[in-house]
């Protein structure tokens, strides 16, 4: 039986879709049909799809649809529509994310436009929930009712979210960009781990504003945001945010996705220089001019319901059911008392509470969504909020109605205690659906429930958090939890065992701190290892010392020693279960790339760069057709930039700024007549094509120029062989000698050959640079190359041998074997 049909569904109130949004959906639908018909490739369609909040899953042929929920605010009417769509087009399950979005999985691409229309009719969208844009703007779910807040940040979060939605300023950022608002010192929205974090503050004179931090982020290289403005007046809020985005858009690394987040811009410049660039952008964008005026806020209607006195029969039933405290003796709690203690928060408004509905790892069925929507209207004002801990809350519940609210939750399996506490373990989808997932984070979370039983976790672990990510990307935010885990694979002989890296001591409340990676544990040993960690804490702690303080005092070394026994993995023959993931039915595997693939990697980088240029041109054309000329011009500019960077791979260069790219392209490619002379002095011809007014004619002109340039680059790379040599055109030849490459001629044991220090240079660029260096040498000459351990020392020597050169020496530079050197003798090809 269809679960939605088993419940009476109140009529969903819909509104006509605004023409601009309807046109946007129709454009997406046309491209879907063309993709399904094979008229355009899935690779070309991918960036366009992502811009609309649609992700491919690890399972072929189906999509994940991500619905943007700014500040987590959703109405009962909207939730009913999500339930209806999830049941009809997906699996009948919604998933609340750590960015307060709601996702649906296993959706067929042909059905996505229908979902978009259904969402638009109730004021929801998937637009920019993915891709290199400003993602969902998050805020504390207690904003407006929190007893400790400085002021309600809700209208500010909403205003910023909708100001940036579809804004040309952030349609083609180097990478995703995240913003969060918190209203009190507890910082429930985790502002220090965001690109921009905004914390409510009040001056002595009563003026309210925000403390603004910038440059935070997690992933494989976590960073804590740094203070940009101690006090940001409300009228300067949006200009301050726009200026940060502009600096990121200008200076972000568009070539290497692993170094593309804004935190790497801060790393490269230093925060003082970053702040200076931000100040310059603020002025250049005209934000200092007086015509900007005061901030116009978008309001969020969240008035409290009328307090209703309970009837005489309700009071009698409460007493009969024993809902009073202490009637069962010391140390015993009824299920309701346990839930009331862990899931209910008193509001700053007398007579009301906020009730949290714990969703196991964020999942909620369509039937449950419909039921919760009814509860929100029956007990409150019809509003709900999603939380960054993957739950739902209903605010403004009259205190005296809580027993009845709990009984209703119980009837639908939604009355689990422990919401937002340690037992409410956060886990990303992992290998269930995510194409990047390495391990089953959800499976491990279910196994960890035995260590942290819901509602019965001892008081000494109350402030602990547990977060599990299925890979290093930290979607579950494992770096900032007391106990954080992220999935990896480890090869043991002929088999691979799923493992987790254990991070300890992370936090955001108070002083933000990134947890320290302590030890790598086999997945099947994690629950036992965490249980032992807790035992060690209870054995060795000092008076009134919580787990976080204990971890900081004792240190990584001692804790690692305690956990070493849990790192041991038996052979496959002794115990094959260690080679299966939690809830896995087949042996764990990882795709493994073989050695000697540097040249292929460089060719892939070039091919991907040209593909990226094609993708940008594709979107530019669609935008012109839809009269969005300014954004189209920006896409044409990005196409030129992507193609130019692709060409520079042949020179062993990865410029991190636009201006550097154009300068290097002109001197190393255009001046050698590899492309027609019309494409010299690119920076002058392309100009700054940021978000500004453009006409249909100018947009088409820029697009035509960009297409011609991309085609010229494609032709040049088509003439190129695996040696990565670009041939010149016949019409004019003015070759410029390659710029000299800096070397460091100091070696521990001299070989007599010049030294080329490529420590810190990743594959395949280390190979490309070595190849170019050898091309300037004569046959028989030797070159000493310094490389990092791992992939570089494994791949580069093999690739050079494949090119026909001789590798005479290969040895470690120091006892720790963190770096190696090779001695290469050039052989004429």
Coordinates of C-alpha atoms in Angstrom, one line a residue, residues 496-693:
X496 CA 41.3 -4.2 1.3
X497 CA 39.7 -3.5 4.7
X498 CA 37.4 -0.6 5.5
X499 CA 39.0 1.7 8.1
X500 CA 38.2 5.0 9.9
X501 CA 40.6 7.7 10.9
X502 CA 39.7 8.8 14.5
X503 CA 39.8 12.5 15.2
X504 CA 39.6 13.5 18.9
X505 CA 38.9 16.8 20.7
X506 CA 37.2 18.9 18.1
X507 CA 34.7 21.6 19.1
X508 CA 33.0 24.8 18.1
X509 CA 31.2 25.9 21.3
X510 CA 33.4 28.6 22.9
X511 CA 36.9 28.4 21.2
X512 CA 36.7 26.6 17.9
X513 CA 39.1 23.7 17.6
X514 CA 39.9 21.1 14.9
X515 CA 40.1 17.5 16.3
X516 CA 43.5 15.8 16.0
X517 CA 43.8 12.6 13.9
X518 CA 44.9 10.1 16.5
X519 CA 44.8 6.6 15.0
X520 CA 43.4 4.6 12.0
X521 CA 41.0 1.9 13.1
X522 CA 39.4 -1.0 11.1
X523 CA 35.7 -0.3 10.8
X524 CA 34.7 -3.4 12.7
X525 CA 36.8 -2.4 15.7
X526 CA 35.5 1.1 16.0
X527 CA 32.7 0.5 18.6
X528 CA 35.1 -1.5 20.8
X529 CA 37.8 1.1 20.5
X530 CA 35.4 4.0 21.4
X531 CA 34.1 2.0 24.4
X532 CA 37.7 1.6 25.5
X533 CA 38.4 5.3 25.1
X534 CA 35.5 6.1 27.4
X535 CA 36.8 3.5 29.9
X536 CA 40.2 5.2 29.9
X537 CA 38.6 8.6 30.4
X538 CA 36.7 7.3 33.4
X539 CA 39.8 5.6 34.8
X540 CA 42.2 8.5 34.4
X541 CA 40.2 11.7 34.5
X542 CA 40.6 14.4 37.1
X543 CA 37.8 15.8 39.2
X544 CA 35.0 17.5 37.1
X545 CA 37.0 16.9 33.9
X546 CA 34.9 16.4 30.8
X547 CA 36.0 14.2 27.9
X548 CA 37.1 17.1 25.7
X549 CA 39.3 18.5 28.5
X550 CA 40.7 15.0 29.2
X551 CA 41.6 14.5 25.6
X552 CA 43.5 17.9 25.5
X553 CA 45.3 17.2 28.7
X554 CA 46.3 13.6 28.1
X555 CA 47.3 14.2 24.5
X556 CA 47.4 12.2 21.3
X557 CA 50.4 10.0 22.1
X558 CA 49.0 8.4 25.2
X559 CA 45.5 7.9 23.7
X560 CA 47.0 6.4 20.6
X561 CA 49.0 3.9 22.8
X562 CA 45.7 2.9 24.5
X563 CA 44.0 2.3 21.1
X564 CA 46.8 0.5 19.3
X565 CA 45.4 -3.0 20.1
X566 CA 42.3 -2.0 18.2
X567 CA 44.2 -1.2 15.1
X568 CA 45.3 -4.8 14.5
X569 CA 43.6 -6.5 11.6
X570 CA 43.6 -10.3 11.3
X571 CA 44.4 -11.9 8.0
X572 CA 41.6 -12.5 5.6
X573 CA 41.9 -16.3 6.3
X574 CA 41.7 -15.7 10.1
X575 CA 38.7 -13.5 10.0
X576 CA 37.2 -12.3 6.7
X577 CA 34.5 -10.1 8.5
X578 CA 37.1 -7.4 8.9
X579 CA 37.2 -7.1 5.1
X580 CA 33.4 -6.4 4.9
X581 CA 32.0 -3.0 5.8
X582 CA 29.2 -2.6 8.3
X583 CA 26.0 -4.0 6.8
X584 CA 28.0 -4.9 3.7
X585 CA 27.1 -8.1 1.8
X586 CA 30.1 -8.2 -0.4
X587 CA 33.8 -7.9 0.3
X588 CA 35.1 -4.3 0.6
X589 CA 36.9 -2.9 -2.5
X590 CA 38.4 0.3 -3.6
X591 CA 39.3 1.4 -7.2
X592 CA 43.1 1.5 -7.3
X593 CA 45.1 3.3 -10.0
X594 CA 48.3 1.7 -11.0
X595 CA 51.8 3.3 -11.2
X596 CA 53.2 5.2 -14.1
X597 CA 50.1 7.2 -15.1
X598 CA 51.6 10.7 -14.9
X599 CA 51.5 11.4 -18.6
X600 CA 47.9 10.1 -18.8
X601 CA 47.1 12.3 -15.8
X602 CA 48.4 15.4 -17.6
X603 CA 46.4 14.6 -20.7
X604 CA 43.3 14.2 -18.5
X605 CA 43.9 17.6 -17.0
X606 CA 44.1 19.1 -20.5
X607 CA 41.0 17.2 -21.7
X608 CA 39.1 18.2 -18.6
X609 CA 40.0 21.8 -19.0
X610 CA 38.7 21.9 -22.5
X611 CA 35.5 20.1 -21.4
X612 CA 35.0 22.6 -18.6
X613 CA 35.3 25.4 -21.2
X614 CA 32.7 23.6 -23.4
X615 CA 30.4 23.3 -20.3
X616 CA 30.7 27.1 -19.6
X617 CA 29.9 27.9 -23.3
X618 CA 26.9 25.6 -23.2
X619 CA 25.5 27.5 -20.2
X620 CA 26.4 30.9 -21.8
X621 CA 24.3 30.0 -24.8
X622 CA 21.3 28.9 -22.7
X623 CA 21.5 32.1 -20.6
X624 CA 21.6 34.4 -23.7
X625 CA 18.4 32.6 -25.0
X626 CA 16.8 33.3 -21.6
X627 CA 17.9 37.0 -21.7
X628 CA 20.3 36.6 -18.7
X629 CA 23.0 38.5 -20.5
X630 CA 25.2 39.5 -17.5
X631 CA 25.5 35.9 -16.3
X632 CA 26.1 34.7 -19.9
X633 CA 29.0 37.1 -20.3
X634 CA 30.5 35.7 -17.1
X635 CA 30.2 32.2 -18.4
X636 CA 31.9 33.1 -21.6
X637 CA 34.8 34.6 -19.6
X638 CA 35.0 31.4 -17.6
X639 CA 35.2 29.4 -20.8
X640 CA 38.2 31.4 -22.0
X641 CA 39.9 31.0 -18.6
X642 CA 39.3 27.2 -18.5
X643 CA 40.7 26.7 -22.0
X644 CA 43.8 28.9 -21.3
X645 CA 44.5 27.0 -18.1
X646 CA 44.2 23.7 -20.1
X647 CA 46.9 24.9 -22.5
X648 CA 49.2 25.9 -19.7
X649 CA 49.3 22.3 -18.4
X650 CA 51.7 21.6 -21.2
X651 CA 54.1 24.1 -19.7
X652 CA 53.8 22.6 -16.2
X653 CA 51.9 25.6 -14.9
X654 CA 48.8 25.8 -12.7
X655 CA 48.1 29.6 -12.3
X656 CA 45.9 30.3 -9.3
X657 CA 44.6 33.8 -10.5
X658 CA 42.9 35.0 -13.6
X659 CA 45.5 37.6 -14.4
X660 CA 48.4 35.2 -14.0
X661 CA 46.7 32.8 -16.3
X662 CA 46.3 35.4 -19.1
X663 CA 49.9 36.7 -18.7
X664 CA 51.4 33.2 -18.8
X665 CA 49.2 32.1 -21.7
X666 CA 50.2 35.1 -23.8
X667 CA 54.0 34.6 -23.2
X668 CA 54.1 30.8 -23.3
X669 CA 51.4 29.9 -25.8
X670 CA 50.0 32.8 -27.9
X671 CA 53.4 34.4 -28.6
X672 CA 54.6 31.0 -30.0
X673 CA 51.8 31.1 -32.6
X674 CA 50.2 28.0 -31.2
X675 CA 46.8 29.7 -31.6
X676 CA 45.9 32.5 -34.1
X677 CA 47.3 36.0 -33.3
X678 CA 43.8 37.4 -32.6
X679 CA 44.0 35.6 -29.2
X680 CA 47.1 37.5 -28.1
X681 CA 46.8 39.9 -25.1
X682 CA 43.8 38.0 -23.8
X683 CA 43.4 40.1 -20.7
X684 CA 42.8 43.2 -22.8
X685 CA 40.3 41.5 -25.1
X686 CA 38.3 39.6 -22.5
X687 CA 38.4 42.2 -19.7
X688 CA 36.7 41.9 -16.3
X689 CA 33.5 40.1 -17.1
X690 CA 32.1 40.1 -13.6
X691 CA 28.4 40.6 -12.8
X692 CA 27.4 43.9 -14.5
X693 CA 24.9 45.1 -17.1

